[in-house]
């Protein structure tokens, strides 16, 4: 396997013969938002020039060639972001993670952890519940449907309403589906692939398709509390794996896994703030604001902090990018603040801009803030809250 290494937001050049026309077509058709590509010309010494656009992960081009986009931040810091966003508990492998330097190595450990937990639960007995069923059966069970019986007097089976204990429920189905996605990907180590394949094949459930949002607001009890961390891992994998490229046969070629770093950074900041705002304040994410009366034009605001009486205190727009704040960034966030009647706006960066930013656009004051990624989340968050001065 040939691995072509890139780093997010860093431009690299490759000789024209590095990629076939089919491989470039695959990138153009399926991954245009992920990579900016300039074709070979006299301006670039007849090379392919590629710049990742804030995504990290794997893009398989063929059975022999894969593009690997590494994050700017160390993998340990990236795991800290994922841990915060997906509410991942402190798994037993956390010490081993400090020795992992690649994204695929981190995902390998996460996949191994998920499969190991599923194996443990299979040995104990997976969660089961009672489901209501209605179907014709040969022996009376539960409550007989008398109306059906009156209209089918000669039928050898009787329509009954009854309950049946089963493990074929979403709690277990999503584990099987996620593990199968990982198995299809083929990017894990042989040991991890062995335990992943064994786990999903042993799950006695119907194979259904899930999305990360399907797992939102699932309730847990003392009988299935250990499913919560497994489902947190499922949410992560369902977000980063790309099932739309799933091949017909398992192992035919790898699924891409891609992490959108600007979106992850926004969720990371929001998740930490949501848990650590001072008393009397609340946070809303992706608040939709209509720009006209017929609701055909609108904007989604990244983050808004409200006070105890539900007045907006500040509008925040996260900017996971290098460089200095632009005039467009300032106009955008102050426009958002004006639309909801807020007097303060801020741009949030992972790295402090070289030139401090603060000013006023009409009645709206604005400033650049930093929620750093080179510290642990509590230290970075505490420094960020101090800047906000709520």
mmCIF file of C-alpha atoms in Angstrom, residues 27-381:
data_model
loop_
_atom_site.group_PDB
_atom_site.id
_atom_site.type_symbol
_atom_site.label_atom_id
_atom_site.label_comp_id
_atom_site.label_asym_id
_atom_site.label_seq_id
_atom_site.Cartn_x
_atom_site.Cartn_y
_atom_site.Cartn_z
ATOM 1 C CA UNK A 27 -10.951 13.049 -5.744
ATOM 2 C CA UNK A 28 -12.798 15.600 -7.856
ATOM 3 C CA UNK A 29 -16.144 13.798 -7.778
ATOM 4 C CA UNK A 30 -16.181 12.636 -4.148
ATOM 5 C CA UNK A 31 -13.821 14.838 -2.135
ATOM 6 C CA UNK A 32 -13.859 18.305 -3.656
ATOM 7 C CA UNK A 33 -14.573 20.027 -0.275
ATOM 8 C CA UNK A 34 -11.722 18.070 1.328
ATOM 9 C CA UNK A 35 -8.874 18.910 -1.050
ATOM 10 C CA UNK A 36 -8.152 21.964 -3.185
ATOM 11 C CA UNK A 37 -6.321 20.705 -6.276
ATOM 12 C CA UNK A 38 -4.444 22.708 -8.899
ATOM 13 C CA UNK A 39 -3.667 20.676 -12.054
ATOM 14 C CA UNK A 40 -0.175 20.463 -13.568
ATOM 15 C CA UNK A 41 0.848 23.496 -15.606
ATOM 16 C CA UNK A 42 3.886 25.610 -16.403
ATOM 17 C CA UNK A 43 3.017 27.699 -13.321
ATOM 18 C CA UNK A 44 3.692 24.833 -10.909
ATOM 19 C CA UNK A 45 6.410 22.867 -12.715
ATOM 20 C CA UNK A 46 3.767 20.498 -14.084
ATOM 21 C CA UNK A 47 2.903 19.084 -10.668
ATOM 22 C CA UNK A 48 -0.348 18.325 -8.886
ATOM 23 C CA UNK A 49 -0.677 20.917 -6.098
ATOM 24 C CA UNK A 50 -2.911 19.870 -3.189
ATOM 25 C CA UNK A 51 -4.087 21.751 -0.099
ATOM 26 C CA UNK A 52 -6.318 19.973 2.467
ATOM 27 C CA UNK A 53 -9.250 22.176 3.508
ATOM 28 C CA UNK A 54 -9.588 21.479 7.216
ATOM 29 C CA UNK A 55 -10.293 17.744 6.960
ATOM 30 C CA UNK A 56 -8.092 14.975 8.363
ATOM 31 C CA UNK A 57 -8.211 11.229 7.779
ATOM 32 C CA UNK A 58 -7.923 8.637 5.002
ATOM 33 C CA UNK A 59 -9.043 8.851 1.379
ATOM 34 C CA UNK A 60 -8.528 5.524 -0.420
ATOM 35 C CA UNK A 61 -7.904 6.022 -4.139
ATOM 36 C CA UNK A 62 -7.415 2.356 -5.023
ATOM 37 C CA UNK A 63 -6.514 -0.949 -3.410
ATOM 38 C CA UNK A 64 -2.843 0.144 -3.581
ATOM 39 C CA UNK A 65 -2.937 3.888 -2.883
ATOM 40 C CA UNK A 66 -4.370 6.012 -0.056
ATOM 41 C CA UNK A 67 -4.117 9.712 0.795
ATOM 42 C CA UNK A 68 -3.534 10.325 4.502
ATOM 43 C CA UNK A 69 -4.267 13.813 5.852
ATOM 44 C CA UNK A 70 -2.781 14.366 9.304
ATOM 45 C CA UNK A 71 -4.017 17.031 11.746
ATOM 46 C CA UNK A 72 -1.972 20.092 12.664
ATOM 47 C CA UNK A 73 -2.477 19.378 16.343
ATOM 48 C CA UNK A 74 -0.870 16.352 18.044
ATOM 49 C CA UNK A 75 -3.072 13.258 18.048
ATOM 50 C CA UNK A 76 -3.312 13.424 21.845
ATOM 51 C CA UNK A 77 -4.872 16.889 21.538
ATOM 52 C CA UNK A 78 -7.212 15.693 18.810
ATOM 53 C CA UNK A 79 -8.317 12.835 21.042
ATOM 54 C CA UNK A 80 -8.972 15.364 23.801
ATOM 55 C CA UNK A 81 -11.330 17.235 21.462
ATOM 56 C CA UNK A 82 -13.138 14.039 20.471
ATOM 57 C CA UNK A 83 -13.340 12.943 24.098
ATOM 58 C CA UNK A 84 -14.972 16.248 25.059
ATOM 59 C CA UNK A 85 -17.426 16.332 22.140
ATOM 60 C CA UNK A 86 -18.530 12.693 22.360
ATOM 61 C CA UNK A 87 -18.411 12.475 26.149
ATOM 62 C CA UNK A 88 -15.960 9.591 25.967
ATOM 63 C CA UNK A 89 -15.050 8.267 29.413
ATOM 64 C CA UNK A 90 -11.464 7.602 30.454
ATOM 65 C CA UNK A 91 -10.965 4.261 28.758
ATOM 66 C CA UNK A 92 -8.350 1.781 29.937
ATOM 67 C CA UNK A 93 -6.179 2.397 26.844
ATOM 68 C CA UNK A 94 -5.648 6.086 27.634
ATOM 69 C CA UNK A 95 -2.027 5.536 28.735
ATOM 70 C CA UNK A 96 -1.259 3.787 25.457
ATOM 71 C CA UNK A 97 -2.677 6.697 23.511
ATOM 72 C CA UNK A 98 0.227 8.909 24.515
ATOM 73 C CA UNK A 99 2.463 6.720 22.337
ATOM 74 C CA UNK A 100 0.198 7.053 19.268
ATOM 75 C CA UNK A 101 1.273 9.675 16.750
ATOM 76 C CA UNK A 102 -1.131 9.113 13.851
ATOM 77 C CA UNK A 103 -4.867 9.486 13.400
ATOM 78 C CA UNK A 104 -5.217 5.939 12.099
ATOM 79 C CA UNK A 105 -3.396 4.662 15.188
ATOM 80 C CA UNK A 106 -5.840 6.510 17.438
ATOM 81 C CA UNK A 107 -8.866 5.157 15.560
ATOM 82 C CA UNK A 108 -7.365 1.664 15.734
ATOM 83 C CA UNK A 109 -7.278 1.923 19.527
ATOM 84 C CA UNK A 110 -10.829 3.269 19.641
ATOM 85 C CA UNK A 111 -12.067 0.450 17.381
ATOM 86 C CA UNK A 112 -10.293 -2.137 19.557
ATOM 87 C CA UNK A 113 -11.894 -0.637 22.657
ATOM 88 C CA UNK A 114 -15.386 -0.755 21.151
ATOM 89 C CA UNK A 115 -15.004 -4.346 19.927
ATOM 90 C CA UNK A 116 -13.560 -5.465 23.284
ATOM 91 C CA UNK A 117 -16.496 -3.980 25.162
ATOM 92 C CA UNK A 118 -18.966 -5.640 22.812
ATOM 93 C CA UNK A 119 -17.191 -8.990 23.361
ATOM 94 C CA UNK A 120 -17.401 -8.513 27.130
ATOM 95 C CA UNK A 121 -21.127 -7.810 26.882
ATOM 96 C CA UNK A 122 -21.708 -10.818 24.616
ATOM 97 C CA UNK A 123 -20.089 -13.055 27.243
ATOM 98 C CA UNK A 124 -22.307 -11.568 29.961
ATOM 99 C CA UNK A 125 -25.420 -11.593 27.782
ATOM 100 C CA UNK A 126 -26.455 -8.614 25.670
ATOM 101 C CA UNK A 127 -29.282 -6.302 26.616
ATOM 102 C CA UNK A 128 -32.782 -7.577 25.878
ATOM 103 C CA UNK A 129 -36.194 -6.014 26.182
ATOM 104 C CA UNK A 130 -39.822 -6.880 25.534
ATOM 105 C CA UNK A 131 -41.398 -5.767 22.271
ATOM 106 C CA UNK A 132 -45.085 -5.769 21.421
ATOM 107 C CA UNK A 133 -45.953 -7.942 18.442
ATOM 108 C CA UNK A 134 -49.108 -8.685 16.454
ATOM 109 C CA UNK A 135 -49.100 -11.610 14.071
ATOM 110 C CA UNK A 136 -50.978 -14.823 13.200
ATOM 111 C CA UNK A 137 -49.652 -17.789 15.208
ATOM 112 C CA UNK A 138 -50.736 -21.421 15.529
ATOM 113 C CA UNK A 139 -50.976 -21.403 19.361
ATOM 114 C CA UNK A 140 -52.868 -18.815 21.378
ATOM 115 C CA UNK A 141 -50.475 -16.378 23.013
ATOM 116 C CA UNK A 142 -51.259 -13.105 24.737
ATOM 117 C CA UNK A 143 -54.557 -11.527 23.674
ATOM 118 C CA UNK A 144 -56.597 -12.930 20.793
ATOM 119 C CA UNK A 145 -57.847 -10.431 18.204
ATOM 120 C CA UNK A 146 -61.554 -11.391 18.339
ATOM 121 C CA UNK A 147 -62.488 -9.154 15.411
ATOM 122 C CA UNK A 148 -59.898 -10.854 13.200
ATOM 123 C CA UNK A 149 -61.065 -14.266 14.428
ATOM 124 C CA UNK A 150 -64.678 -13.464 13.473
ATOM 125 C CA UNK A 151 -63.659 -12.634 9.904
ATOM 126 C CA UNK A 152 -61.268 -15.614 9.510
ATOM 127 C CA UNK A 153 -63.125 -18.541 11.135
ATOM 128 C CA UNK A 154 -61.506 -21.187 8.936
ATOM 129 C CA UNK A 155 -57.918 -19.981 9.288
ATOM 130 C CA UNK A 156 -55.557 -22.405 11.049
ATOM 131 C CA UNK A 157 -53.675 -19.542 12.674
ATOM 132 C CA UNK A 158 -54.972 -16.965 15.142
ATOM 133 C CA UNK A 159 -54.092 -13.265 15.195
ATOM 134 C CA UNK A 160 -52.685 -12.464 18.643
ATOM 135 C CA UNK A 161 -51.217 -9.465 20.444
ATOM 136 C CA UNK A 162 -48.310 -10.494 22.674
ATOM 137 C CA UNK A 163 -44.900 -9.408 23.946
ATOM 138 C CA UNK A 164 -41.631 -11.134 23.110
ATOM 139 C CA UNK A 165 -38.216 -10.802 24.717
ATOM 140 C CA UNK A 166 -35.569 -10.004 22.131
ATOM 141 C CA UNK A 167 -32.029 -8.653 21.731
ATOM 142 C CA UNK A 168 -32.817 -7.411 18.210
ATOM 143 C CA UNK A 169 -33.206 -3.795 19.315
ATOM 144 C CA UNK A 170 -31.483 -0.512 18.306
ATOM 145 C CA UNK A 171 -29.195 -0.610 21.381
ATOM 146 C CA UNK A 172 -27.530 -3.722 19.916
ATOM 147 C CA UNK A 173 -28.177 -3.107 16.215
ATOM 148 C CA UNK A 174 -26.106 0.097 16.220
ATOM 149 C CA UNK A 175 -23.144 -1.763 17.741
ATOM 150 C CA UNK A 176 -23.259 -4.356 14.971
ATOM 151 C CA UNK A 177 -23.650 -1.740 12.240
ATOM 152 C CA UNK A 178 -20.759 0.392 13.527
ATOM 153 C CA UNK A 179 -18.418 -2.576 13.897
ATOM 154 C CA UNK A 180 -19.301 -3.731 10.396
ATOM 155 C CA UNK A 181 -18.450 -0.263 9.038
ATOM 156 C CA UNK A 182 -15.076 -0.461 10.761
ATOM 157 C CA UNK A 183 -14.542 -3.941 9.321
ATOM 158 C CA UNK A 184 -15.371 -2.715 5.818
ATOM 159 C CA UNK A 185 -12.831 0.055 6.232
ATOM 160 C CA UNK A 186 -9.933 -2.328 6.600
ATOM 161 C CA UNK A 187 -7.679 0.430 7.968
ATOM 162 C CA UNK A 188 -7.131 -1.130 11.398
ATOM 163 C CA UNK A 189 -4.377 -3.481 12.485
ATOM 164 C CA UNK A 190 -4.763 -7.237 11.980
ATOM 165 C CA UNK A 191 -5.428 -7.826 15.683
ATOM 166 C CA UNK A 192 -8.093 -5.119 15.793
ATOM 167 C CA UNK A 193 -9.708 -6.350 12.578
ATOM 168 C CA UNK A 194 -9.863 -9.873 14.007
ATOM 169 C CA UNK A 195 -11.739 -8.817 17.139
ATOM 170 C CA UNK A 196 -13.947 -6.344 15.240
ATOM 171 C CA UNK A 197 -15.026 -8.973 12.696
ATOM 172 C CA UNK A 198 -15.668 -11.529 15.416
ATOM 173 C CA UNK A 199 -17.762 -9.070 17.438
ATOM 174 C CA UNK A 200 -20.156 -7.897 14.742
ATOM 175 C CA UNK A 201 -20.664 -11.415 13.347
ATOM 176 C CA UNK A 202 -21.674 -12.692 16.797
ATOM 177 C CA UNK A 203 -24.348 -10.033 17.317
ATOM 178 C CA UNK A 204 -27.774 -11.765 16.942
ATOM 179 C CA UNK A 205 -29.476 -8.752 15.383
ATOM 180 C CA UNK A 206 -30.873 -7.406 12.134
ATOM 181 C CA UNK A 207 -28.310 -5.290 10.279
ATOM 182 C CA UNK A 208 -29.865 -1.837 9.976
ATOM 183 C CA UNK A 209 -28.336 1.501 8.974
ATOM 184 C CA UNK A 210 -27.754 4.222 11.585
ATOM 185 C CA UNK A 211 -26.557 7.821 11.669
ATOM 186 C CA UNK A 212 -24.948 9.554 14.625
ATOM 187 C CA UNK A 213 -28.038 11.690 15.214
ATOM 188 C CA UNK A 214 -30.141 8.532 15.677
ATOM 189 C CA UNK A 215 -28.404 7.950 19.010
ATOM 190 C CA UNK A 216 -29.331 11.345 20.472
ATOM 191 C CA UNK A 217 -31.296 11.323 23.735
ATOM 192 C CA UNK A 218 -31.242 7.551 24.227
ATOM 193 C CA UNK A 219 -32.106 6.705 27.830
ATOM 194 C CA UNK A 220 -30.145 4.244 29.964
ATOM 195 C CA UNK A 221 -30.936 2.267 33.098
ATOM 196 C CA UNK A 222 -28.925 0.176 35.536
ATOM 197 C CA UNK A 223 -29.443 -2.778 33.157
ATOM 198 C CA UNK A 224 -27.715 -1.103 30.218
ATOM 199 C CA UNK A 225 -25.608 1.707 31.671
ATOM 200 C CA UNK A 226 -22.464 0.097 30.216
ATOM 201 C CA UNK A 227 -23.887 0.732 26.742
ATOM 202 C CA UNK A 228 -23.458 4.500 27.132
ATOM 203 C CA UNK A 229 -19.665 4.559 26.454
ATOM 204 C CA UNK A 230 -20.073 2.027 23.629
ATOM 205 C CA UNK A 231 -22.703 4.222 21.995
ATOM 206 C CA UNK A 232 -20.444 7.263 22.459
ATOM 207 C CA UNK A 233 -17.804 5.444 20.422
ATOM 208 C CA UNK A 234 -20.441 4.491 17.843
ATOM 209 C CA UNK A 235 -21.395 8.148 17.425
ATOM 210 C CA UNK A 236 -17.770 9.041 16.778
ATOM 211 C CA UNK A 237 -17.282 6.331 14.160
ATOM 212 C CA UNK A 238 -20.628 7.041 12.478
ATOM 213 C CA UNK A 239 -19.535 10.664 12.085
ATOM 214 C CA UNK A 240 -16.063 9.989 10.679
ATOM 215 C CA UNK A 241 -16.695 6.937 8.499
ATOM 216 C CA UNK A 242 -18.284 7.531 5.113
ATOM 217 C CA UNK A 243 -20.913 4.811 4.483
ATOM 218 C CA UNK A 244 -21.964 6.341 1.146
ATOM 219 C CA UNK A 245 -18.767 4.853 -0.309
ATOM 220 C CA UNK A 246 -19.437 1.417 1.154
ATOM 221 C CA UNK A 247 -18.443 -1.309 -1.330
ATOM 222 C CA UNK A 248 -20.642 -4.299 -2.055
ATOM 223 C CA UNK A 249 -18.231 -6.765 -0.497
ATOM 224 C CA UNK A 250 -16.476 -6.387 2.823
ATOM 225 C CA UNK A 251 -12.759 -5.857 2.460
ATOM 226 C CA UNK A 252 -12.970 -4.888 -1.215
ATOM 227 C CA UNK A 253 -11.386 -1.558 -0.436
ATOM 228 C CA UNK A 254 -11.149 0.796 2.468
ATOM 229 C CA UNK A 255 -13.839 3.193 3.467
ATOM 230 C CA UNK A 256 -12.559 6.707 3.870
ATOM 231 C CA UNK A 257 -12.634 8.162 7.337
ATOM 232 C CA UNK A 258 -12.616 11.931 7.528
ATOM 233 C CA UNK A 259 -12.890 14.385 10.397
ATOM 234 C CA UNK A 260 -14.055 17.929 9.662
ATOM 235 C CA UNK A 261 -11.756 19.896 11.969
ATOM 236 C CA UNK A 262 -13.610 23.260 11.830
ATOM 237 C CA UNK A 263 -16.853 21.513 12.821
ATOM 238 C CA UNK A 264 -15.070 19.480 15.512
ATOM 239 C CA UNK A 265 -13.485 22.657 16.925
ATOM 240 C CA UNK A 266 -16.869 24.391 17.069
ATOM 241 C CA UNK A 267 -18.437 21.392 18.846
ATOM 242 C CA UNK A 268 -15.450 21.165 21.183
ATOM 243 C CA UNK A 269 -15.744 24.788 22.297
ATOM 244 C CA UNK A 270 -19.527 24.484 22.609
ATOM 245 C CA UNK A 271 -19.338 21.247 24.593
ATOM 246 C CA UNK A 272 -16.854 22.667 27.087
ATOM 247 C CA UNK A 273 -18.767 25.931 27.488
ATOM 248 C CA UNK A 274 -22.065 24.113 27.908
ATOM 249 C CA UNK A 275 -20.645 22.271 30.919
ATOM 250 C CA UNK A 276 -18.633 25.107 32.475
ATOM 251 C CA UNK A 277 -20.477 28.408 32.040
ATOM 252 C CA UNK A 278 -20.926 30.376 35.299
ATOM 253 C CA UNK A 279 -24.267 30.020 37.071
ATOM 254 C CA UNK A 280 -27.019 32.079 35.461
ATOM 255 C CA UNK A 281 -25.717 31.735 31.904
ATOM 256 C CA UNK A 282 -26.768 29.312 29.169
ATOM 257 C CA UNK A 283 -25.506 28.397 25.714
ATOM 258 C CA UNK A 284 -27.261 27.703 22.424
ATOM 259 C CA UNK A 285 -25.576 26.161 19.383
ATOM 260 C CA UNK A 286 -26.459 26.678 15.730
ATOM 261 C CA UNK A 287 -29.294 29.078 16.549
ATOM 262 C CA UNK A 288 -31.272 29.785 13.378
ATOM 263 C CA UNK A 289 -32.119 33.436 12.683
ATOM 264 C CA UNK A 290 -34.525 34.370 9.876
ATOM 265 C CA UNK A 291 -33.430 37.253 7.679
ATOM 266 C CA UNK A 292 -36.819 37.933 6.083
ATOM 267 C CA UNK A 293 -40.482 37.557 6.968
ATOM 268 C CA UNK A 294 -41.183 34.539 4.745
ATOM 269 C CA UNK A 295 -38.313 32.560 6.362
ATOM 270 C CA UNK A 296 -36.655 31.822 3.017
ATOM 271 C CA UNK A 297 -33.333 33.391 4.081
ATOM 272 C CA UNK A 298 -31.656 32.619 7.371
ATOM 273 C CA UNK A 299 -28.291 32.188 9.106
ATOM 274 C CA UNK A 300 -27.171 29.636 11.685
ATOM 275 C CA UNK A 301 -25.156 31.244 14.477
ATOM 276 C CA UNK A 302 -22.341 29.115 15.911
ATOM 277 C CA UNK A 303 -22.717 29.976 19.602
ATOM 278 C CA UNK A 304 -24.800 32.417 21.637
ATOM 279 C CA UNK A 305 -24.449 32.945 25.384
ATOM 280 C CA UNK A 306 -27.591 34.095 27.217
ATOM 281 C CA UNK A 307 -28.001 35.555 30.693
ATOM 282 C CA UNK A 308 -30.424 34.435 33.408
ATOM 283 C CA UNK A 309 -33.386 36.322 31.858
ATOM 284 C CA UNK A 310 -32.658 34.910 28.378
ATOM 285 C CA UNK A 311 -31.097 38.053 26.922
ATOM 286 C CA UNK A 312 -28.230 37.415 24.456
ATOM 287 C CA UNK A 313 -24.906 38.420 25.997
ATOM 288 C CA UNK A 314 -22.477 37.604 23.195
ATOM 289 C CA UNK A 315 -22.444 35.936 19.774
ATOM 290 C CA UNK A 316 -19.393 33.766 19.104
ATOM 291 C CA UNK A 317 -18.153 32.495 15.735
ATOM 292 C CA UNK A 318 -15.440 29.813 15.865
ATOM 293 C CA UNK A 319 -12.655 30.102 13.283
ATOM 294 C CA UNK A 320 -10.471 27.021 12.962
ATOM 295 C CA UNK A 321 -7.926 28.503 10.604
ATOM 296 C CA UNK A 322 -4.511 30.061 10.453
ATOM 297 C CA UNK A 323 -3.898 33.740 9.873
ATOM 298 C CA UNK A 324 -5.388 36.973 11.093
ATOM 299 C CA UNK A 325 -9.082 37.949 11.399
ATOM 300 C CA UNK A 326 -10.408 39.382 8.136
ATOM 301 C CA UNK A 327 -12.811 42.247 7.581
ATOM 302 C CA UNK A 328 -15.347 39.722 6.276
ATOM 303 C CA UNK A 329 -15.096 37.757 9.539
ATOM 304 C CA UNK A 330 -15.699 40.922 11.572
ATOM 305 C CA UNK A 331 -18.618 42.125 9.437
ATOM 306 C CA UNK A 332 -20.199 38.660 9.554
ATOM 307 C CA UNK A 333 -20.147 38.180 13.327
ATOM 308 C CA UNK A 334 -21.235 41.758 14.075
ATOM 309 C CA UNK A 335 -24.090 41.378 11.562
ATOM 310 C CA UNK A 336 -25.168 38.224 13.386
ATOM 311 C CA UNK A 337 -25.118 40.053 16.721
ATOM 312 C CA UNK A 338 -27.162 42.952 15.342
ATOM 313 C CA UNK A 339 -29.799 40.584 13.950
ATOM 314 C CA UNK A 340 -30.588 39.120 17.381
ATOM 315 C CA UNK A 341 -30.246 42.376 19.348
ATOM 316 C CA UNK A 342 -26.934 41.560 20.981
ATOM 317 C CA UNK A 343 -24.316 44.250 21.668
ATOM 318 C CA UNK A 344 -21.228 42.029 21.780
ATOM 319 C CA UNK A 345 -19.608 39.663 19.269
ATOM 320 C CA UNK A 346 -16.467 37.561 19.231
ATOM 321 C CA UNK A 347 -14.293 35.455 16.945
ATOM 322 C CA UNK A 348 -12.824 32.355 18.596
ATOM 323 C CA UNK A 349 -9.478 30.982 17.368
ATOM 324 C CA UNK A 350 -7.349 27.999 18.426
ATOM 325 C CA UNK A 351 -4.224 30.173 18.141
ATOM 326 C CA UNK A 352 -4.048 33.760 19.358
ATOM 327 C CA UNK A 353 -3.822 36.196 16.411
ATOM 328 C CA UNK A 354 -0.514 38.031 16.156
ATOM 329 C CA UNK A 355 -2.322 41.371 16.260
ATOM 330 C CA UNK A 356 -4.864 41.834 19.097
ATOM 331 C CA UNK A 357 -8.353 42.477 17.754
ATOM 332 C CA UNK A 358 -10.981 44.644 19.406
ATOM 333 C CA UNK A 359 -13.198 47.419 18.134
ATOM 334 C CA UNK A 360 -16.708 48.592 17.388
ATOM 335 C CA UNK A 361 -18.906 48.254 14.311
ATOM 336 C CA UNK A 362 -21.711 50.785 14.806
ATOM 337 C CA UNK A 363 -23.292 49.761 18.146
ATOM 338 C CA UNK A 364 -21.643 46.292 18.273
ATOM 339 C CA UNK A 365 -18.349 45.757 20.087
ATOM 340 C CA UNK A 366 -16.178 42.897 18.831
ATOM 341 C CA UNK A 367 -13.048 41.063 19.915
ATOM 342 C CA UNK A 368 -10.916 38.022 19.076
ATOM 343 C CA UNK A 369 -10.761 35.274 21.714
ATOM 344 C CA UNK A 370 -8.601 32.171 22.041
ATOM 345 C CA UNK A 371 -9.656 28.675 23.033
ATOM 346 C CA UNK A 372 -6.277 27.000 22.644
ATOM 347 C CA UNK A 373 -5.619 23.420 21.547
ATOM 348 C CA UNK A 374 -2.076 23.215 22.929
ATOM 349 C CA UNK A 375 -3.308 22.892 26.542
ATOM 350 C CA UNK A 376 -5.673 20.469 28.206
ATOM 351 C CA UNK A 377 -9.332 21.438 27.849
ATOM 352 C CA UNK A 378 -9.809 22.670 31.423
ATOM 353 C CA UNK A 379 -6.797 24.993 31.309
ATOM 354 C CA UNK A 380 -7.716 26.294 27.852
ATOM 355 C CA UNK A 381 -11.366 26.683 28.828
#
